Coordinates of N, CA and C in Angstrom, one line a residue:
Chain A
K1 N 75.2 113.7 98.5 CA 76.7 114.1 97.4 C 77.0 113.9 98.7
Q2 N 77.9 112.6 98.9 CA 78.3 112.1 99.8 C 78.9 113.3 100.7
E3 N 79.5 113.5 102.2 CA 80.6 114.5 102.2 C 80.4 114.1 103.3
V4 N 82.0 114.3 103.6 CA 83.1 113.3 104.7 C 84.0 114.5 106.2
T5 N 83.4 114.7 106.7 CA 83.4 115.4 108.0 C 84.9 114.6 108.6
Q6 N 86.1 115.4 109.3 CA 87.1 115.1 110.2 C 87.1 115.4 111.8
I7 N 87.0 115.5 113.2 CA 87.4 115.6 113.6 C 87.7 114.7 114.9
P8 N 89.5 115.6 115.4 CA 89.9 116.3 115.4 C 90.7 117.1 114.5
A9 N 90.0 118.8 113.6 CA 91.8 118.9 112.6 C 92.8 119.3 112.9
A10 N 92.9 118.7 113.7 CA 93.8 118.4 114.4 C 94.7 118.1 116.0
L11 N 95.9 117.2 116.3 CA 96.3 116.8 117.9 C 97.3 117.1 118.5
S12 N 97.1 117.2 119.9 CA 99.1 116.8 119.5 C 98.6 116.3 121.6
V13 N 99.5 115.8 120.9 CA 99.6 115.1 122.5 C 101.2 113.6 122.5
P14 N 101.4 113.6 124.4 CA 102.7 113.2 124.3 C 102.4 112.1 124.4
E15 N 103.4 111.7 124.1 CA 104.1 109.7 124.2 C 103.2 109.1 124.8
G16 N 103.0 107.7 124.2 CA 101.8 107.2 124.6 C 100.4 106.9 125.2
E17 N 99.7 108.0 124.8 CA 98.5 108.1 124.9 C 97.2 107.3 124.0
N18 N 96.7 107.3 124.5 CA 95.5 106.6 123.5 C 95.1 107.8 123.1
L19 N 94.3 107.4 122.0 CA 93.7 108.8 121.6 C 92.4 108.3 120.1
V20 N 91.5 108.8 119.7 CA 90.3 108.2 119.2 C 90.6 109.6 117.7
L21 N 89.9 109.1 117.4 CA 90.1 110.4 115.3 C 88.5 110.3 115.1
N22 N 87.9 110.8 115.1 CA 86.4 110.9 114.5 C 86.2 110.9 113.5
C23 N 85.2 110.0 112.2 CA 84.9 110.7 110.9 C 83.4 110.4 111.3
S24 N 82.8 111.1 110.5 CA 81.1 110.5 109.7 C 80.9 111.1 108.4
F25 N 80.4 110.4 108.1 CA 79.5 110.5 105.8 C 78.2 111.0 106.2
T26 N 77.6 111.5 105.8 CA 76.0 111.6 105.5 C 75.8 110.3 104.7
D27 N 75.9 110.1 103.6 CA 74.8 108.6 103.6 C 75.3 107.1 103.6
S28 N 75.1 106.0 104.5 CA 75.1 105.7 104.8 C 75.4 104.2 103.9
A29 N 74.9 104.7 103.1 CA 74.5 103.6 101.9 C 76.1 103.4 102.0
I30 N 77.4 102.7 102.2 CA 78.8 103.0 101.9 C 78.4 101.0 101.6
Y31 N 79.7 100.8 100.9 CA 79.9 99.9 100.6 C 81.1 99.2 102.2
N32 N 82.2 100.2 102.1 CA 83.6 100.0 103.4 C 83.2 101.4 103.7
L33 N 84.8 101.4 104.3 CA 85.4 102.9 104.5 C 86.5 102.3 105.4
Q34 N 87.6 103.2 104.5 CA 88.9 103.0 104.6 C 89.8 104.1 105.7
W35 N 90.4 103.8 106.8 CA 91.6 104.7 107.3 C 92.6 105.2 105.8
F36 N 93.1 106.2 106.0 CA 94.6 106.2 105.5 C 95.1 107.3 106.2
R37 N 96.8 107.3 106.5 CA 97.7 108.0 106.6 C 98.7 108.9 105.6
Q38 N 99.0 109.7 105.5 CA 98.9 110.6 104.5 C 100.6 111.5 105.7
D39 N 102.1 110.8 104.6 CA 102.9 111.4 105.1 C 102.4 113.4 105.0
P40 N 103.8 114.1 105.6 CA 104.3 115.1 104.5 C 104.8 114.8 103.3
G41 N 103.4 115.4 102.1 CA 104.7 115.6 101.0 C 104.3 114.3 101.0
K42 N 104.1 113.2 101.0 CA 103.7 112.3 99.9 C 102.1 111.7 100.1
G43 N 102.1 110.7 99.7 CA 100.4 110.2 99.5 C 100.2 109.4 100.0
L44 N 99.2 108.3 99.9 CA 98.8 107.3 100.5 C 98.9 106.5 100.9
T45 N 99.0 105.7 102.8 CA 98.8 105.1 103.0 C 97.7 104.1 103.3
S46 N 96.8 103.0 102.4 CA 96.2 102.0 103.5 C 95.9 101.5 104.5
L47 N 95.6 102.2 105.9 CA 96.2 101.9 107.6 C 94.8 100.7 107.8
L48 N 93.6 100.6 108.0 CA 92.1 99.7 107.2 C 90.8 99.3 106.5
L49 N 90.4 99.1 106.1 CA 88.9 98.7 105.6 C 88.3 98.2 106.5
I50 N 87.6 99.0 106.2 CA 86.1 97.8 106.8 C 85.0 98.2 105.8
Q51 N 84.4 96.5 106.2 CA 83.4 96.2 105.0 C 81.8 96.8 106.4
S52 N 80.7 96.9 104.9 CA 80.0 97.3 105.5 C 79.3 96.1 106.3
S53 N 79.5 95.5 106.3 CA 78.7 94.0 107.4 C 79.7 94.0 108.2
Q54 N 80.9 94.9 108.5 CA 81.3 94.7 110.4 C 82.0 95.8 111.1
R55 N 81.6 95.5 111.7 CA 81.5 96.8 113.2 C 83.2 97.1 113.6
E56 N 84.4 95.8 112.9 CA 85.1 97.3 113.4 C 86.4 95.8 112.8
Q57 N 87.5 96.7 112.8 CA 89.0 96.0 112.7 C 90.5 96.4 113.0
T58 N 91.0 95.7 113.3 CA 92.2 95.6 114.0 C 93.5 95.8 113.4
S59 N 94.5 96.7 113.3 CA 95.0 96.6 112.9 C 97.2 97.0 114.0
G60 N 97.8 95.9 114.7 CA 98.4 96.1 115.3 C 98.1 97.0 117.2
R61 N 98.6 98.2 116.8 CA 98.2 99.7 117.8 C 96.3 100.1 117.4
L62 N 97.0 100.0 116.4 CA 95.0 100.6 116.2 C 93.3 99.1 115.9
N63 N 92.8 100.2 115.8 CA 91.2 99.8 116.1 C 90.6 100.8 114.8
A64 N 89.5 100.1 114.0 CA 89.0 101.2 113.2 C 87.4 100.6 114.0
S65 N 86.4 101.2 114.3 CA 84.7 101.0 114.0 C 84.3 101.9 113.2
L66 N 82.4 101.2 112.9 CA 81.8 101.5 112.5 C 80.2 101.4 112.1
D67 N 79.9 102.1 112.4 CA 78.5 103.1 112.4 C 77.2 102.9 111.2
K68 N 77.7 102.2 110.4 CA 76.6 103.0 109.3 C 75.3 103.3 109.1
S69 N 74.5 102.9 110.9 CA 72.9 103.2 110.7 C 73.6 105.1 111.8
S70 N 74.8 105.4 112.6 CA 74.5 107.0 112.3 C 75.9 107.7 111.5
G71 N 76.4 107.0 110.8 CA 77.4 107.8 109.3 C 77.8 107.6 110.3
R72 N 78.5 106.7 111.6 CA 79.8 107.6 111.8 C 80.9 106.8 112.5
S73 N 82.9 106.7 111.8 CA 83.4 106.1 112.7 C 84.8 106.1 113.2
T74 N 85.5 105.8 113.7 CA 86.1 106.2 115.5 C 87.2 105.0 114.4
L75 N 88.4 106.4 115.0 CA 89.9 105.0 115.1 C 90.7 105.1 116.3
Y76 N 91.1 104.0 116.3 CA 91.8 104.1 117.6 C 93.2 104.0 118.0
I77 N 94.0 104.8 118.3 CA 95.3 104.6 118.5 C 96.1 104.0 119.4
A78 N 96.5 103.1 120.0 CA 96.7 103.3 121.3 C 98.4 103.3 121.9
A79 N 98.2 103.4 123.0 CA 100.1 103.5 123.2 C 101.2 104.3 121.9
S80 N 100.6 106.1 121.2 CA 101.1 106.6 120.6 C 102.1 107.3 120.6
Q81 N 102.8 106.8 118.9 CA 104.4 107.0 119.1 C 104.2 108.0 118.1
P82 N 106.3 108.8 118.3 CA 106.0 110.4 117.8 C 106.2 109.4 116.9
G83 N 106.0 108.0 116.2 CA 105.9 107.7 114.9 C 104.8 108.1 114.0
D84 N 104.2 107.7 114.8 CA 102.5 107.8 114.4 C 102.3 109.1 114.0
S85 N 102.9 109.6 114.5 CA 102.9 111.4 113.4 C 102.7 112.1 111.9
A86 N 101.5 112.0 111.9 CA 100.9 111.9 110.2 C 100.0 113.5 110.3
T87 N 98.6 112.8 109.1 CA 97.6 113.2 109.2 C 96.7 112.3 108.3
Y88 N 96.0 112.1 109.4 CA 95.3 110.2 109.2 C 93.5 111.1 108.5
L89 N 93.5 110.4 106.9 CA 92.3 110.3 106.3 C 91.5 109.3 106.6
C90 N 89.6 109.8 106.7 CA 89.6 108.3 106.0 C 88.1 109.1 105.1
A91 N 87.3 108.0 104.3 CA 87.3 107.6 102.8 C 86.5 106.6 102.7
V92 N 84.9 106.9 101.8 CA 84.4 106.4 101.9 C 84.2 105.9 100.5
P93 N 83.2 105.4 99.5 CA 84.3 105.0 97.6 C 81.7 106.3 98.0
N94 N 82.0 106.8 97.0 CA 80.9 107.2 95.8 C 79.6 106.2 95.5
S95 N 80.4 105.1 95.2 CA 79.0 103.8 94.2 C 80.0 103.1 93.9
G96 N 79.4 102.5 93.9 CA 80.1 100.7 93.8 C 81.7 100.9 94.6
Y97 N 83.0 100.3 93.6 CA 84.2 100.0 94.8 C 85.1 100.6 94.2
S98 N 84.5 102.7 93.5 CA 85.5 102.9 93.2 C 86.2 104.4 94.1
T99 N 85.3 105.3 92.9 CA 86.2 106.4 93.3 C 85.7 106.8 94.9
L100 N 86.8 107.8 95.7 CA 86.5 108.3 97.4 C 85.9 109.5 97.1
T101 N 85.2 109.8 97.9 CA 84.9 110.6 99.1 C 86.3 110.6 100.3
F102 N 86.6 111.3 100.1 CA 87.7 111.7 101.7 C 87.2 113.0 102.8
G103 N 87.9 112.5 103.8 CA 87.2 114.0 104.7 C 88.8 114.5 104.5
K104 N 89.4 115.8 105.4 CA 89.5 116.6 105.4 C 91.0 116.2 106.1
G105 N 90.8 114.7 106.8 CA 92.1 114.4 107.5 C 91.9 115.5 108.8
T106 N 92.8 114.0 109.7 CA 93.7 114.7 110.9 C 94.9 115.2 111.8
M107 N 95.2 116.0 111.3 CA 96.9 116.3 111.6 C 97.3 115.8 112.8
L108 N 98.0 115.2 113.3 CA 98.1 114.2 114.7 C 99.9 114.6 114.9
L109 N 100.2 115.3 116.0 CA 101.5 115.1 116.0 C 101.4 114.6 118.5
V110 N 102.7 114.1 117.6 CA 102.5 112.6 119.1 C 104.2 113.3 119.1
S111 N 104.8 114.2 120.8 CA 105.6 114.2 120.7 C 106.6 113.6 122.0
P112 N 107.9 113.3 121.9 CA 108.1 112.3 122.6 C 108.5 113.3 124.1
Chain B
G1 N 102.5 93.1 98.2 CA 101.7 93.5 97.7 C 101.3 94.1 97.1
A2 N 100.4 94.8 96.5 CA 99.5 95.0 95.4 C 100.4 96.9 95.8
V3 N 101.0 97.8 94.1 CA 101.5 98.5 94.4 C 101.5 100.0 92.8
V4 N 101.3 100.4 93.4 CA 101.3 101.2 92.8 C 102.1 102.8 92.5
S5 N 102.8 103.1 91.5 CA 104.0 103.8 90.9 C 103.8 105.7 90.4
Q6 N 103.8 106.3 91.1 CA 104.0 107.4 90.1 C 105.0 108.1 90.4
H7 N 104.9 108.7 88.6 CA 106.4 109.3 88.1 C 106.4 110.3 87.7
P8 N 107.0 112.0 87.8 CA 108.0 112.2 89.3 C 107.2 112.6 89.7
S9 N 108.3 112.3 91.9 CA 107.8 112.9 92.6 C 108.1 114.2 92.5
W10 N 109.0 114.8 91.9 CA 108.6 116.6 92.1 C 108.7 116.6 90.8
V11 N 108.1 117.9 90.3 CA 108.0 118.8 89.1 C 108.4 120.7 89.0
I12 N 109.1 121.0 89.1 CA 109.5 122.3 88.8 C 109.8 123.0 87.7
C13 N 108.7 124.0 87.6 CA 109.1 124.1 85.6 C 108.5 125.8 85.4
K14 N 107.9 126.3 84.6 CA 107.8 127.6 84.4 C 106.3 127.5 83.8
S15 N 106.1 129.2 83.5 CA 104.1 128.8 83.7 C 104.3 128.4 82.0
G16 N 103.6 127.8 81.2 CA 103.4 127.3 80.0 C 103.5 126.1 79.8
T17 N 104.6 125.9 80.2 CA 105.0 124.6 80.4 C 104.3 123.3 79.9
S18 N 104.1 121.7 79.7 CA 102.6 121.0 79.8 C 104.6 119.7 80.4
V19 N 103.4 119.4 81.9 CA 104.2 118.4 82.4 C 103.4 117.1 82.6
K20 N 104.5 116.4 82.1 CA 103.4 114.7 82.3 C 103.4 114.2 82.9
I21 N 102.5 113.9 83.8 CA 102.8 112.3 84.8 C 102.4 110.8 84.6
E22 N 103.0 109.6 85.1 CA 103.0 108.7 85.5 C 102.3 108.0 86.5
C23 N 101.4 107.0 85.9 CA 100.4 106.2 86.4 C 100.9 104.9 87.4
R24 N 101.8 104.1 87.4 CA 102.3 102.5 87.1 C 101.3 101.9 88.2
S25 N 100.5 100.6 87.3 CA 100.3 99.3 88.3 C 101.2 98.5 88.2
L26 N 101.8 97.6 89.2 CA 103.7 97.0 89.7 C 102.7 96.0 89.7
D27 N 102.0 95.1 89.9 CA 101.7 94.0 90.0 C 100.3 93.9 89.7
F28 N 99.0 94.5 89.0 CA 98.1 94.2 88.7 C 98.0 95.5 87.6
Q29 N 96.7 94.2 86.7 CA 96.0 94.7 85.9 C 95.1 95.6 86.3
A30 N 95.0 96.4 86.1 CA 94.2 98.3 85.9 C 93.3 99.0 84.8
T31 N 91.5 98.8 85.1 CA 91.5 98.7 83.8 C 90.8 100.1 84.0
T32 N 90.8 100.4 85.4 CA 90.5 102.2 85.4 C 91.6 102.7 86.7
M33 N 91.9 103.4 86.4 CA 92.6 104.3 87.2 C 92.1 105.6 87.7
F34 N 92.7 106.4 89.0 CA 92.0 107.8 89.3 C 92.6 108.7 89.6
W35 N 93.0 109.7 89.0 CA 93.5 110.8 89.8 C 92.3 111.9 90.9
Y36 N 93.8 112.3 91.4 CA 93.0 112.6 92.2 C 94.5 114.6 92.6
R37 N 93.6 115.2 93.1 CA 94.4 116.9 93.5 C 94.5 117.2 94.8
Q38 N 95.5 117.5 95.1 CA 94.9 118.2 96.8 C 95.7 119.9 97.2
F39 N 94.7 120.0 97.2 CA 95.0 122.1 98.0 C 96.1 121.4 98.6
P40 N 97.1 122.6 99.5 CA 97.9 122.0 101.1 C 96.3 122.4 102.2
K41 N 96.1 121.9 103.1 CA 95.6 121.4 104.4 C 93.8 121.0 103.3
Q42 N 94.3 120.5 102.3 CA 92.9 120.1 101.9 C 92.4 118.3 101.6
S43 N 91.9 118.2 101.3 CA 90.8 117.1 101.0 C 91.6 116.8 99.2
L44 N 91.8 115.6 99.4 CA 91.7 114.5 99.0 C 90.8 115.2 97.0
M45 N 90.7 115.7 96.0 CA 89.6 116.0 95.4 C 89.9 115.0 93.9
L46 N 88.2 114.6 93.9 CA 88.5 113.1 92.8 C 88.5 114.3 91.1
M47 N 90.1 114.2 90.6 CA 89.6 114.6 89.1 C 89.2 114.1 87.7
A48 N 89.4 112.9 87.3 CA 88.5 112.6 86.5 C 88.9 110.3 87.1
T49 N 88.6 110.1 86.3 CA 88.8 108.3 85.9 C 88.8 108.2 84.3
S50 N 90.2 107.1 85.1 CA 90.7 107.1 83.8 C 90.4 105.5 83.3
N51 N 89.9 105.7 81.6 CA 89.5 103.9 81.4 C 90.3 103.9 80.0
E52 N 90.7 102.3 80.8 CA 91.7 101.7 80.0 C 90.9 101.7 78.5
G53 N 91.6 102.1 77.8 CA 91.3 101.8 76.0 C 89.9 102.8 75.9
S54 N 89.5 104.2 76.9 CA 88.0 104.5 76.1 C 89.0 106.2 76.7
K55 N 88.1 106.8 77.2 CA 88.0 108.5 77.5 C 87.9 108.8 78.8
A56 N 88.6 109.0 79.8 CA 88.1 110.0 80.7 C 87.1 110.1 80.7
T57 N 87.0 110.3 82.5 CA 85.4 110.9 82.6 C 85.9 111.9 83.4
Y58 N 85.7 112.9 83.5 CA 86.1 113.8 84.2 C 84.6 114.7 85.6
E59 N 85.3 114.8 86.5 CA 84.5 115.4 87.1 C 84.6 116.6 87.0
Q60 N 83.5 117.4 87.3 CA 82.7 118.8 87.4 C 83.8 119.4 87.3
G61 N 84.0 120.4 86.4 CA 84.9 121.4 87.4 C 86.2 121.0 87.1
V62 N 86.4 120.2 86.1 CA 87.7 120.3 85.8 C 87.9 119.9 84.2
E63 N 88.6 121.0 83.5 CA 88.7 121.5 82.1 C 90.0 119.6 81.5
K64 N 89.1 119.1 80.7 CA 89.4 118.4 80.1 C 90.5 118.7 79.5
D65 N 90.6 119.1 78.9 CA 91.4 120.2 77.3 C 92.4 120.7 78.9
K66 N 92.7 120.7 79.8 CA 93.6 121.0 80.0 C 94.0 120.2 80.6
F67 N 94.0 119.2 81.5 CA 93.8 117.9 82.0 C 93.4 116.7 81.3
L68 N 95.1 116.5 79.7 CA 95.2 115.5 80.0 C 95.3 113.8 79.8
I69 N 93.8 112.7 79.9 CA 94.0 111.5 80.5 C 94.7 110.7 79.7
N70 N 95.3 109.9 79.6 CA 95.8 108.5 78.3 C 95.6 107.5 79.2
H71 N 95.4 106.3 78.9 CA 95.3 105.3 79.2 C 96.0 104.1 78.2
A72 N 97.0 104.2 78.1 CA 96.5 103.3 76.5 C 97.3 101.9 76.4
S73 N 97.4 101.5 78.5 CA 97.6 100.2 78.8 C 97.0 99.8 79.7
L74 N 97.2 98.5 80.6 CA 96.5 98.5 81.3 C 97.5 97.9 82.5
T75 N 98.1 99.2 82.8 CA 99.0 99.5 83.8 C 99.8 100.7 83.5
L76 N 99.2 101.7 82.6 CA 99.8 102.8 82.9 C 98.5 103.6 82.5
S77 N 98.2 105.1 83.2 CA 97.9 105.2 83.1 C 98.8 107.6 83.4
T78 N 98.0 108.0 82.0 CA 99.1 109.8 82.8 C 98.3 110.7 82.9
L79 N 98.5 111.4 83.0 CA 98.0 113.2 83.1 C 99.1 114.1 82.4
T80 N 98.9 114.8 81.5 CA 99.3 116.2 81.3 C 98.3 117.2 82.7
V81 N 99.3 118.3 82.2 CA 98.4 119.1 82.9 C 98.9 120.1 81.3
T82 N 98.1 120.0 80.3 CA 98.5 121.6 79.2 C 98.9 122.9 80.2
S83 N 99.9 124.3 79.3 CA 100.0 125.4 79.5 C 100.3 125.7 81.1
A84 N 100.3 124.6 81.7 CA 100.9 125.1 83.1 C 100.4 126.0 83.9
H85 N 99.7 127.2 84.4 CA 99.7 128.8 85.0 C 100.4 128.5 86.4
P86 N 100.7 129.1 87.3 CA 100.5 128.5 88.1 C 99.3 129.0 89.1
E87 N 98.2 129.0 88.9 CA 97.7 128.6 90.3 C 96.9 126.6 89.8
D88 N 97.7 126.0 88.7 CA 97.8 124.7 88.5 C 99.0 123.5 90.0
S89 N 99.7 125.0 90.3 CA 100.9 124.0 91.1 C 99.4 123.3 92.4
S90 N 100.4 122.0 92.7 CA 99.4 121.8 93.4 C 99.8 120.4 93.8
F91 N 99.3 119.0 94.8 CA 100.1 118.1 94.9 C 99.3 116.8 93.9
Y92 N 99.5 116.4 93.2 CA 98.1 115.0 92.2 C 98.7 114.1 92.4
I93 N 97.2 113.0 93.0 CA 97.6 111.8 93.0 C 96.7 110.7 92.5
C94 N 97.8 109.8 92.3 CA 96.5 108.7 91.4 C 96.3 107.3 92.0
S95 N 95.9 106.5 92.2 CA 95.1 105.5 92.4 C 94.3 105.1 91.3
A96 N 94.3 103.2 92.2 CA 94.7 101.9 91.4 C 93.6 101.0 92.4
G97 N 92.9 99.6 91.5 CA 92.1 99.2 93.3 C 91.1 99.1 93.7
G98 N 90.6 97.8 94.0 CA 89.8 98.8 95.5 C 87.9 98.1 94.5
T99 N 87.7 97.4 95.5 CA 87.3 96.6 95.7 C 86.1 96.7 97.1
A100 N 85.2 96.6 97.0 CA 84.2 95.8 98.5 C 85.0 95.6 99.8
D101 N 85.9 94.4 98.8 CA 86.5 94.4 100.7 C 88.4 94.4 100.1
Q102 N 88.8 95.6 99.7 CA 89.8 95.3 99.4 C 90.6 96.9 99.2
P103 N 91.3 97.1 99.8 CA 91.5 99.2 99.8 C 92.3 98.9 97.9
Q104 N 91.7 100.7 97.7 CA 92.3 101.0 96.7 C 93.2 101.7 96.9
H105 N 94.8 101.4 95.8 CA 95.9 101.7 97.1 C 96.6 102.7 95.8
F106 N 97.5 104.1 96.4 CA 97.6 104.8 95.9 C 99.1 105.3 95.7
G107 N 99.1 106.0 94.4 CA 101.1 106.1 94.2 C 101.5 107.9 95.3
D108 N 102.4 107.8 95.5 CA 103.0 108.5 96.4 C 103.3 110.1 96.2
G109 N 103.0 110.6 94.3 CA 101.8 111.7 95.0 C 103.4 112.5 93.6
T110 N 102.5 114.2 92.7 CA 103.2 113.6 92.4 C 103.5 116.5 92.8
R111 N 104.6 116.4 93.1 CA 104.3 117.9 93.4 C 104.7 118.2 92.5
L112 N 103.1 119.5 92.2 CA 103.6 120.7 90.4 C 103.8 121.4 91.5
S113 N 104.9 122.6 90.8 CA 105.1 123.5 90.6 C 105.3 124.5 90.1
I114 N 104.6 125.5 89.5 CA 105.1 126.7 88.3 C 105.4 127.9 89.0
L115 N 106.3 127.9 88.1 CA 106.5 129.9 88.5 C 106.1 130.5 87.5

């Protein structure tokens, strides 16, 4: 059974800092890995999807890397802003491209 | 881009009431949709897979008679929490779509509070 772990559980940083969020998974036979953002009381917004054949994906100030063999992914946020404050979740498919197993998330607070 | 709409966003009702939550795919057809449940500060847990035109597939430990799922069209799945009790209070989120190179899309969630 796939298990996804995210470290740290919470992170508080001043505005402008670069930061790294970590995600690890137990079963490396994945098709892709997704990073999501969740604002309080809201649904999920997809940030980045890395296919199993890729090593990294970039979108604006976000960069996600994937190391399948070691079962790890990182989300790098450059020059953090208060608007980045949210919970960040990583998820991997259980089988095929369908249901996802999620980590518990990293709650990020960026202070002005 | 693809959008999944979920309604209502917030429900407060008395114990014993049945509550229906709708999940719609707005600009694509979804033969399969997924229902998740999220407790405070916890991860999303898959409840069931909703299949258009056939019975839903429930995860272990999820009561199919408590959480009724109907997927009558290619753009709509509904989750009905029957005879809801305070322990059913949670955040329910649906999703649809997703392939090896395309992300799965999520609704905005429904906050259910049973008094």
